[in-house]
Structures are given as C-alpha cells and as structure tokens.
mmCIF file of C-alpha atoms and ligand atoms in Angstrom:
data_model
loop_
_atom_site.group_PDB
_atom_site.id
_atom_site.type_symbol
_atom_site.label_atom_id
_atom_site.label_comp_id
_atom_site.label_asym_id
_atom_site.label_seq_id
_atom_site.Cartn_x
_atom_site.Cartn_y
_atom_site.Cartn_z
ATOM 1 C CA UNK C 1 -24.374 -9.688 -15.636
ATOM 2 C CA UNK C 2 -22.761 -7.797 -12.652
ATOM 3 C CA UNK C 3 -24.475 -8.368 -9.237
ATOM 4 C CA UNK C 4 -25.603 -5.949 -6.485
ATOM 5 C CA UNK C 5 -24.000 -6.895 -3.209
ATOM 6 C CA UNK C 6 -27.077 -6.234 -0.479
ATOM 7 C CA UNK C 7 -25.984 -4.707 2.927
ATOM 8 C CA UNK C 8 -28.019 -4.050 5.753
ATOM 9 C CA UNK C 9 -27.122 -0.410 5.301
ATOM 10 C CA UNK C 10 -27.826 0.235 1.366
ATOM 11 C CA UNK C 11 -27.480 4.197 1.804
ATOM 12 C CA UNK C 12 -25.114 4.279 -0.594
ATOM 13 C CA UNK C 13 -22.427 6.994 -0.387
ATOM 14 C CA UNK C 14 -23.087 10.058 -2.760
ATOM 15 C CA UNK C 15 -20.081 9.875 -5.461
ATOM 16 C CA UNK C 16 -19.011 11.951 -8.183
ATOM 17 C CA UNK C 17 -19.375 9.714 -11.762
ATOM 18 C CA UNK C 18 -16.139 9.186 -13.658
ATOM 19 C CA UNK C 19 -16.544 12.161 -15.863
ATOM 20 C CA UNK C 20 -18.316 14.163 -13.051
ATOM 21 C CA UNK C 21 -21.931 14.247 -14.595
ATOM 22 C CA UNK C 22 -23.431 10.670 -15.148
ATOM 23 C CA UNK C 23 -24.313 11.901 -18.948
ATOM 24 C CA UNK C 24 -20.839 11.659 -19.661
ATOM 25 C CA UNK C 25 -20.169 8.003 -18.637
ATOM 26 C CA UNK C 26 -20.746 6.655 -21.961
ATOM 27 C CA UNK C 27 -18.638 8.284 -23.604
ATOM 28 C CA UNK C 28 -15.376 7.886 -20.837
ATOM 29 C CA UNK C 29 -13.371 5.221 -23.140
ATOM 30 C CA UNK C 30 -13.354 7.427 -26.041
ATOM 31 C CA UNK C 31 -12.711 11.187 -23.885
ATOM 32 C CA UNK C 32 -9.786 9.515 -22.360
ATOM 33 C CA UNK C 33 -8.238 7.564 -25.217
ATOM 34 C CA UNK C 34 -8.280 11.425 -26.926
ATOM 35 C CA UNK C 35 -6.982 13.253 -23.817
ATOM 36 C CA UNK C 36 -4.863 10.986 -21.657
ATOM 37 C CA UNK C 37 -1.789 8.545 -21.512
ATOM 38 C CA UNK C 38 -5.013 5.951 -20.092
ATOM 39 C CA UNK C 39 -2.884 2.594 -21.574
ATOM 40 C CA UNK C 40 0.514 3.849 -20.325
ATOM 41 C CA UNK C 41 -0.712 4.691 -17.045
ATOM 42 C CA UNK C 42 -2.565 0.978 -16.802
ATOM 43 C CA UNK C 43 0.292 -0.578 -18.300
ATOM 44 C CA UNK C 44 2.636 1.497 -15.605
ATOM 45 C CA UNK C 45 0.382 0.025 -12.579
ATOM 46 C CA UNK C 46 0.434 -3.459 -14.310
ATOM 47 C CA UNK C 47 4.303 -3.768 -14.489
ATOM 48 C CA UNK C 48 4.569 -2.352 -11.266
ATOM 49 C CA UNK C 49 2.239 -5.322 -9.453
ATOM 50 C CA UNK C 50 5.104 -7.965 -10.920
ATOM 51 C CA UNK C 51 2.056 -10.590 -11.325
ATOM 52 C CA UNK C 52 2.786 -14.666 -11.342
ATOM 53 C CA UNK C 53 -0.471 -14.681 -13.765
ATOM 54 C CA UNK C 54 -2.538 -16.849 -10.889
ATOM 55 C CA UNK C 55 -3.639 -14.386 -8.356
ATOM 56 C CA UNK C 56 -6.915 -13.499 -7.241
ATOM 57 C CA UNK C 57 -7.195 -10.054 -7.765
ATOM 58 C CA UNK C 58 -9.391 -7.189 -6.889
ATOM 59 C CA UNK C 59 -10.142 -3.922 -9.699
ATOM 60 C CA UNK C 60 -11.258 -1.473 -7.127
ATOM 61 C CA UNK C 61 -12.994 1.498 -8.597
ATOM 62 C CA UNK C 62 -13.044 -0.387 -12.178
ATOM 63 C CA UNK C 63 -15.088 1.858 -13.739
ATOM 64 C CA UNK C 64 -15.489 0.587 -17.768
ATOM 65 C CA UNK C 65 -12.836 -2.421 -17.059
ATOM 66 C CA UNK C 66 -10.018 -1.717 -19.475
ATOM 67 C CA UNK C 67 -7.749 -2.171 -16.580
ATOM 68 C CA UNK C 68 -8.874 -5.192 -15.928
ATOM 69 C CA UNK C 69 -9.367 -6.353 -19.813
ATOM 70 C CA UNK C 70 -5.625 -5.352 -19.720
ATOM 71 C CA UNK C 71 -4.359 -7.523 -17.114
ATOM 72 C CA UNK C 72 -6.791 -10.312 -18.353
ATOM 73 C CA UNK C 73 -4.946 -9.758 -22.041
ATOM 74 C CA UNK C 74 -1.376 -10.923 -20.213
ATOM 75 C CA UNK C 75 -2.321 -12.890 -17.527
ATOM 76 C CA UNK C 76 -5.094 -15.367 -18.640
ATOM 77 C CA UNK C 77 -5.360 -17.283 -15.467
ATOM 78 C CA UNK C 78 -5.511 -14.317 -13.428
ATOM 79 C CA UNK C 79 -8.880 -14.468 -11.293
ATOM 80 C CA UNK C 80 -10.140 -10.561 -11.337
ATOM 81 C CA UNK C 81 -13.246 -9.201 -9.003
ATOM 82 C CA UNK C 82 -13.986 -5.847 -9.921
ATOM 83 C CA UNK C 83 -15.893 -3.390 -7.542
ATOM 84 C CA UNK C 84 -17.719 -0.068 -8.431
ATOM 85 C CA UNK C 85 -20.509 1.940 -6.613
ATOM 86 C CA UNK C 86 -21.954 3.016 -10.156
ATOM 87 C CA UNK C 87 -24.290 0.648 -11.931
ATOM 88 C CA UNK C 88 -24.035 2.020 -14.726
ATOM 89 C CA UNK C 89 -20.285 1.750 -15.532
ATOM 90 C CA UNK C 90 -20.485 -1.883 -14.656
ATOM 91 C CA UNK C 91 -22.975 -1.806 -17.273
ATOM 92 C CA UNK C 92 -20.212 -0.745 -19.569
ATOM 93 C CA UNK C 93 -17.668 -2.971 -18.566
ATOM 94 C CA UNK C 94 -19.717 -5.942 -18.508
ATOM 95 C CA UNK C 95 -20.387 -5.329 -22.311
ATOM 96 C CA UNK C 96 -16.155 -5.160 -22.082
ATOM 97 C CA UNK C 97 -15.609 -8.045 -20.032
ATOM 98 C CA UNK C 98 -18.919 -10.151 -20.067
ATOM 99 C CA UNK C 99 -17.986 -13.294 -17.987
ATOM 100 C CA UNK C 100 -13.917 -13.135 -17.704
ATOM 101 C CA UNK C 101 -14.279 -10.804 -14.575
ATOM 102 C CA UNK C 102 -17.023 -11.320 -11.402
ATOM 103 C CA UNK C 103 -18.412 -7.440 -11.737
ATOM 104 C CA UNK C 104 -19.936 -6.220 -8.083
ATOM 105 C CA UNK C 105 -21.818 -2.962 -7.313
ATOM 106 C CA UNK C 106 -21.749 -1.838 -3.321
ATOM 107 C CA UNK C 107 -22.275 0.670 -1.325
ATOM 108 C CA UNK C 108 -18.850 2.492 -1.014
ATOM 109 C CA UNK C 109 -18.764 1.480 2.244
ATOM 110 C CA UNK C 110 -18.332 -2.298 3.153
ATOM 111 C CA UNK C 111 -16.506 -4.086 0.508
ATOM 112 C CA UNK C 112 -18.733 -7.348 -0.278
ATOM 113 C CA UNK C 113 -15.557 -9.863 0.440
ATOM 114 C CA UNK C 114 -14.606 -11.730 3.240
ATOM 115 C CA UNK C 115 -11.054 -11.263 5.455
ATOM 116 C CA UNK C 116 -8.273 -11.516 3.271
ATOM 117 C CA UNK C 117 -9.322 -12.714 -0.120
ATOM 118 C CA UNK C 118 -7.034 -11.421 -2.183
ATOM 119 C CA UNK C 119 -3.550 -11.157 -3.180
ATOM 120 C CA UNK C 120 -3.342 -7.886 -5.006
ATOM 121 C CA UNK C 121 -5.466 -5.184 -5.134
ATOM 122 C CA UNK C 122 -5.325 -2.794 -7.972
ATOM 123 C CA UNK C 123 -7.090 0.757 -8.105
ATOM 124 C CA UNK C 124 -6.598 3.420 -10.766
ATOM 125 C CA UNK C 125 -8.000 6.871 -10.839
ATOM 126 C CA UNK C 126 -10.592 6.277 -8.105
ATOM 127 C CA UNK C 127 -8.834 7.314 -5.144
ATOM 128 C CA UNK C 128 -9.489 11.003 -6.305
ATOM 129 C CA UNK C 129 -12.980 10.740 -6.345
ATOM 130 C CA UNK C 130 -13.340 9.600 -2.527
ATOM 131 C CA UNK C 131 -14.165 12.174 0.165
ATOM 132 C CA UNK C 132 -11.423 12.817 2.408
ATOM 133 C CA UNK C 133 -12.907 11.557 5.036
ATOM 134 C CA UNK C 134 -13.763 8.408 3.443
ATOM 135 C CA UNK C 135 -10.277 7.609 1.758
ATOM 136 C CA UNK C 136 -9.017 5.865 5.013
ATOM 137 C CA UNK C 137 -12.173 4.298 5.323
ATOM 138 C CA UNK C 138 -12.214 2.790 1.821
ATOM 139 C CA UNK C 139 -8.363 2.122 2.493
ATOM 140 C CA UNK C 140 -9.105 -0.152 6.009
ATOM 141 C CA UNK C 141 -11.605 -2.140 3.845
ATOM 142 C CA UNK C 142 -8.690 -3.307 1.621
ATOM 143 C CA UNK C 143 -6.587 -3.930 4.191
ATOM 144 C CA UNK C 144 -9.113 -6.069 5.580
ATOM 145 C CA UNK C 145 -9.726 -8.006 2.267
ATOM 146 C CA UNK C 146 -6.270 -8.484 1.326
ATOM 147 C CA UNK C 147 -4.300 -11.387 2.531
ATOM 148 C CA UNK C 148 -1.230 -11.201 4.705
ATOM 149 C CA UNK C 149 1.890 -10.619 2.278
ATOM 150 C CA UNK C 150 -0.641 -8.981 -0.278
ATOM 151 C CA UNK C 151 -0.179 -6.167 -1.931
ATOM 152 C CA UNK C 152 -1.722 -2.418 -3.010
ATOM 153 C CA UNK C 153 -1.290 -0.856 -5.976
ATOM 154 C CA UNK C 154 -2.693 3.346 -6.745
ATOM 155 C CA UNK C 155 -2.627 4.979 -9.659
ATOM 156 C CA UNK C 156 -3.808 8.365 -9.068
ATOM 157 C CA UNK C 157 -3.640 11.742 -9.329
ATOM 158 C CA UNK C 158 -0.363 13.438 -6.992
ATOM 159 C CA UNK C 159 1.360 16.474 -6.000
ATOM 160 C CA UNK C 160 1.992 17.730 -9.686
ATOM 161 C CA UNK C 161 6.171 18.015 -10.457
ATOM 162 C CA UNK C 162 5.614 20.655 -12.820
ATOM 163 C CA UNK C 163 4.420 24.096 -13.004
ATOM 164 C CA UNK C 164 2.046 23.080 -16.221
ATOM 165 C CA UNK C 165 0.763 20.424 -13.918
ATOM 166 C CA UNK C 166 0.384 22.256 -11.196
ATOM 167 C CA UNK C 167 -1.860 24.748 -13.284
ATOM 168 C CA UNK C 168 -3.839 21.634 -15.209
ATOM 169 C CA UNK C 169 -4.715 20.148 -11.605
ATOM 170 C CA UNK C 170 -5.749 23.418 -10.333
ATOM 171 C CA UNK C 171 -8.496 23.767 -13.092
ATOM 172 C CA UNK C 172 -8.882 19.386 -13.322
ATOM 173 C CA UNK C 173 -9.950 20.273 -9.326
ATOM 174 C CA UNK C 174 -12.516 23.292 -9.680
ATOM 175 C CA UNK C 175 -14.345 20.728 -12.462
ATOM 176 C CA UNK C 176 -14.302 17.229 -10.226
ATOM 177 C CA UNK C 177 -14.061 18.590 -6.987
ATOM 178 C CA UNK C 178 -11.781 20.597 -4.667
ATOM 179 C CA UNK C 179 -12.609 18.296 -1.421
ATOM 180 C CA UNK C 180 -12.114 14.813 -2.529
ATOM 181 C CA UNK C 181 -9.119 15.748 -4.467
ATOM 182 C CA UNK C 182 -7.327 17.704 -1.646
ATOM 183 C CA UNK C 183 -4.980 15.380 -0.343
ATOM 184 C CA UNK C 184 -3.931 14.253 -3.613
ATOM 185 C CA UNK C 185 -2.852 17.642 -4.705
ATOM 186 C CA UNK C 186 -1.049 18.057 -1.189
ATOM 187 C CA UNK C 187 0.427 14.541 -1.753
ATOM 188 C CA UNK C 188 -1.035 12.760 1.076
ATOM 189 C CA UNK C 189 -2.118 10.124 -0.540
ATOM 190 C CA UNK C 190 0.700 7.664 0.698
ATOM 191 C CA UNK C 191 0.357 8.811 4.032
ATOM 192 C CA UNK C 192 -3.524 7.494 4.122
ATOM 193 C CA UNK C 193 -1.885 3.862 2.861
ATOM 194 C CA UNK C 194 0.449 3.895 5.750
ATOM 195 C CA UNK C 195 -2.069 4.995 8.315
ATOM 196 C CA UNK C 196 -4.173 2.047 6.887
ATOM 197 C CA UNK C 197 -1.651 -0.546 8.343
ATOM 198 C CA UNK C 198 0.134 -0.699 5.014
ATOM 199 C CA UNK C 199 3.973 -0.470 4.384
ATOM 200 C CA UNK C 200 4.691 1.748 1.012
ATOM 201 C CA UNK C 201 7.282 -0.049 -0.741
ATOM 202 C CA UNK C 202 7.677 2.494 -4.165
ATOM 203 C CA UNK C 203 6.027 5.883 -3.918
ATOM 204 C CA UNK C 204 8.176 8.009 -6.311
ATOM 205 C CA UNK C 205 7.111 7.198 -9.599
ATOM 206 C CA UNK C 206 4.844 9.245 -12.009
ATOM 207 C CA UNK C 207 3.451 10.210 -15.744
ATOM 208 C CA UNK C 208 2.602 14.053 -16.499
ATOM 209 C CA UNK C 209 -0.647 14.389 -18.130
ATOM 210 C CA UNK C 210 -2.575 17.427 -19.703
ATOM 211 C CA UNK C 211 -4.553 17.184 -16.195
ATOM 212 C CA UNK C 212 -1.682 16.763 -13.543
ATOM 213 C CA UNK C 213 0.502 14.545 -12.581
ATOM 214 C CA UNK C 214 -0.513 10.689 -12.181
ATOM 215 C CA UNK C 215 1.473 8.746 -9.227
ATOM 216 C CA UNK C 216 1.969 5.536 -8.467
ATOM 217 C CA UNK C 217 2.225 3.731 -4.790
ATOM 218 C CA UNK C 218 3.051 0.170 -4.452
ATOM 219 C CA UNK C 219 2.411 -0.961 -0.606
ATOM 220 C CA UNK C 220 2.139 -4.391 1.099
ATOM 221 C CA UNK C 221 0.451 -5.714 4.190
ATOM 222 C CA UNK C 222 3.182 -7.078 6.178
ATOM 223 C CA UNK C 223 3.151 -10.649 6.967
HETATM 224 C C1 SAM X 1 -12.118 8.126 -13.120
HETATM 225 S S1 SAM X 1 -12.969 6.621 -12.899
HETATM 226 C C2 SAM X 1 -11.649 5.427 -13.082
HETATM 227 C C3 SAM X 1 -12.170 4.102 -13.551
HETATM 228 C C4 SAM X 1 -11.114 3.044 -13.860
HETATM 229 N N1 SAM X 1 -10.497 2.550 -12.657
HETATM 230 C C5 SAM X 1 -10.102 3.585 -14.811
HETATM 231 O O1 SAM X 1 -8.928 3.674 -14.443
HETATM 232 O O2 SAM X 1 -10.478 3.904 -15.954
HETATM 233 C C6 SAM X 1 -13.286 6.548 -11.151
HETATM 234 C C7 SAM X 1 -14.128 5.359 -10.767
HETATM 235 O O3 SAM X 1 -14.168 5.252 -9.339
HETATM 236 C C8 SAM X 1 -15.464 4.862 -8.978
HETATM 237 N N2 SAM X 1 -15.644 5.178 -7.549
HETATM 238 C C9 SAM X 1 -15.889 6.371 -6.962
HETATM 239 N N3 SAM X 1 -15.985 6.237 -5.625
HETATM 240 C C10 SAM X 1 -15.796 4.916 -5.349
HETATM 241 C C11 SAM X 1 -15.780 4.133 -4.139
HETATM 242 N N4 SAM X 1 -15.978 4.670 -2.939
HETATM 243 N N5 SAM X 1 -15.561 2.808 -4.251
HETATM 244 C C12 SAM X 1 -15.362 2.234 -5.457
HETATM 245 N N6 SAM X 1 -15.377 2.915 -6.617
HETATM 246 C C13 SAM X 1 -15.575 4.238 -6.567
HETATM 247 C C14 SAM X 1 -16.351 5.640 -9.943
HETATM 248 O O4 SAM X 1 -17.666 5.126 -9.995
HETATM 249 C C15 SAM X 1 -15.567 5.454 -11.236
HETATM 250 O O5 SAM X 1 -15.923 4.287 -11.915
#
C-alpha cells in the first residue's frame, strides 16, 4: 500500500481534487479517456524526457498513475516514486500500480526525499492546481530533490494558441479555479521553472484540447 510521509508540520495544504470535488475522483480515468487527448499528452511528456530505461524517477502530482503505468510499460527497469497530497487517488493508483511504483502521500509542502535523489522528475496536469503562491515553492522542492544534470519535465495547461482555446480555458478556469490557474493562462509557467534555479531547455511545444491548450517545458538543473 502507499505510505504517509509524517512531517513535523502535517497541516496539509488545502488543494483542489483532480476533478475539483473529491466525489468525482473515481471516476477521473474514465471522464478523461472520454474528453481528453490523456495518452497523447503522457506519451508527448514521455518522448520528450529521452529516458535510458534505468533512472530513478519521481511522478509528481500522480494522481491515478497512468503516467507512471505508462513509463513502467516501456521502461521496465525504470525505478518510479510517485507523490500526491490526496489519499485517496493513491488509493486508485495503487489498485493501478500495486508494488511496481513506491506511492507517497505528503503534505504539499516538503517533499519526503532527501537532496538530489532523482534524475528526472515528471509532473503532468498538477501544476494547475497549485496556488500561485505555492508553485515556486513546490518548484524549489524539486530542485532540491533532483540531482545535478537532472532534469524537469511539465505537462500542463498554457497560454491557449487558439481563440477556441482561449474560450475552453476561460470556462475550464471559472470550474477549477481562477487563482491557481492564473499564471498558466498568462503563460508564466516557465518563468516559475527558471526562477527555481532551472534552465528551460524546450518550452514551445503543445496539444489543443476541448479545455485549452496543454504545454510542455523540458528544463535541467545545471551541473
Ligand atoms: C488533474 S490531476 C493530474 C493527475 C496525473 N498527474 C495525471 O496526469 O493524470 C492533478 C493532481 O495533482 C495533485 N496535486 C494537487 N496539488 C498538489 C501538490 N501540491 N503536490 C502534489 N500533488 C498535487 C492532485 O491531488 C491530483 O492528483
């Protein structure tokens, strides 16, 4: 089973659940496989990290794990960690991923890993959720837990590129939030990475979807 990582400080930060009301967690596999590019977009972010296949890696946000049951599908040997602040996602992916990937729940704050751990990080669709104030908290923390030469890799909602996206994000932003999805919808979302320490490597790419535009950043931390 997943474990809770105890801090001294287990105030955990108030988030929004991945379909915005916990009631709807169950059912996030089979809402997105109906609404949204979800494989493309994962599949985008995996080709993008140009893997060896025997990293340690860290899934941050994971959420129900198909990211991670992705990567585990081409890169057997791949060592995954997968972080979440909402038990009961994990309880979903577990079911997903039982053993193949070490599950952890924390407080949104301190990420439960010592100084640079791993050698990629990967994060899809989570960044939106985090406050704005928060984001280059969150972003530090896997600075911190990434080794020198390591890299980041975001999937997440942009500036949209078209004028149906534009609309779709407008209306995507009343439902899941208008804060914590600000600076993705101004496109400031590589600007946090940089001000994290990180250098962004490939910024530009991107997938319309019936709720906005997804981006993708690829960034390293320097050796
Ligand atoms: C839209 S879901 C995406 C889940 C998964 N990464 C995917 O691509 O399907 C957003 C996820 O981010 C998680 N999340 C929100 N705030 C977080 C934080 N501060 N740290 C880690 N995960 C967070 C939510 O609990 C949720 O599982």
């Amino acid at each position: 089973m997943w474990r809770h990582h105890k801090t001294n400080n287990m105030e955990k930060l108030k988030f929004n659940p991945a379909l915005r009301f916990h009631w709807l967690t169950g059912m996030y596999d089979f809402l997105l496989s109906i609404t949204f590019p979800e494989r493309k977009i994962k599949q985008q972010l995996i080709d993008m990290s140009e893997l060896r296949g025997d990293e340690q890696a860290l899934d941050f946000g994971i959420g129900t794990g198909t990211l991670s049951q992705m990567l585990k599908t081409q890169y057997p040997n791949i060592r995954i960690w997968g972080v979440d602040v909402d038990d009961n996602i994990l309880t979903i992916a577990y079911g997903k991923l039982k053993n193949t990937v070490e599950l952890l729940v924390y407080d949104g704050k301190r990420l439960p890993f010592t100084n640079e751990k791993f050698d990629t990080v990967v994060s899809s669709l989570v960044f939106h959720h985090i406050p704005t104030n928060m984001k280059a908290v969150v972003l530090k923390e896997i600075f911190r837990v990434l080794k020198p030469g390591g890299q980041l890799i975001i999937a997440d909602f942009g500036k949209p590129v078209t004028t149906y996206a534009k609309i779709a994000f407008a209306i995507f932003r009343r439902l899941d939030g208008e804060e914590q999805t600000r600076a993705n919808a101004k496109g400031q979302l590589p600007n946090f990475v940089r001000a994290a320490g990180f250098l962004v490597v490939d910024e530009f790419k991107h997938i319309n979807t019936a709720f906005g535009t997804v981006t993708f950043i690829k960034s390293v931390k320097e050796l």
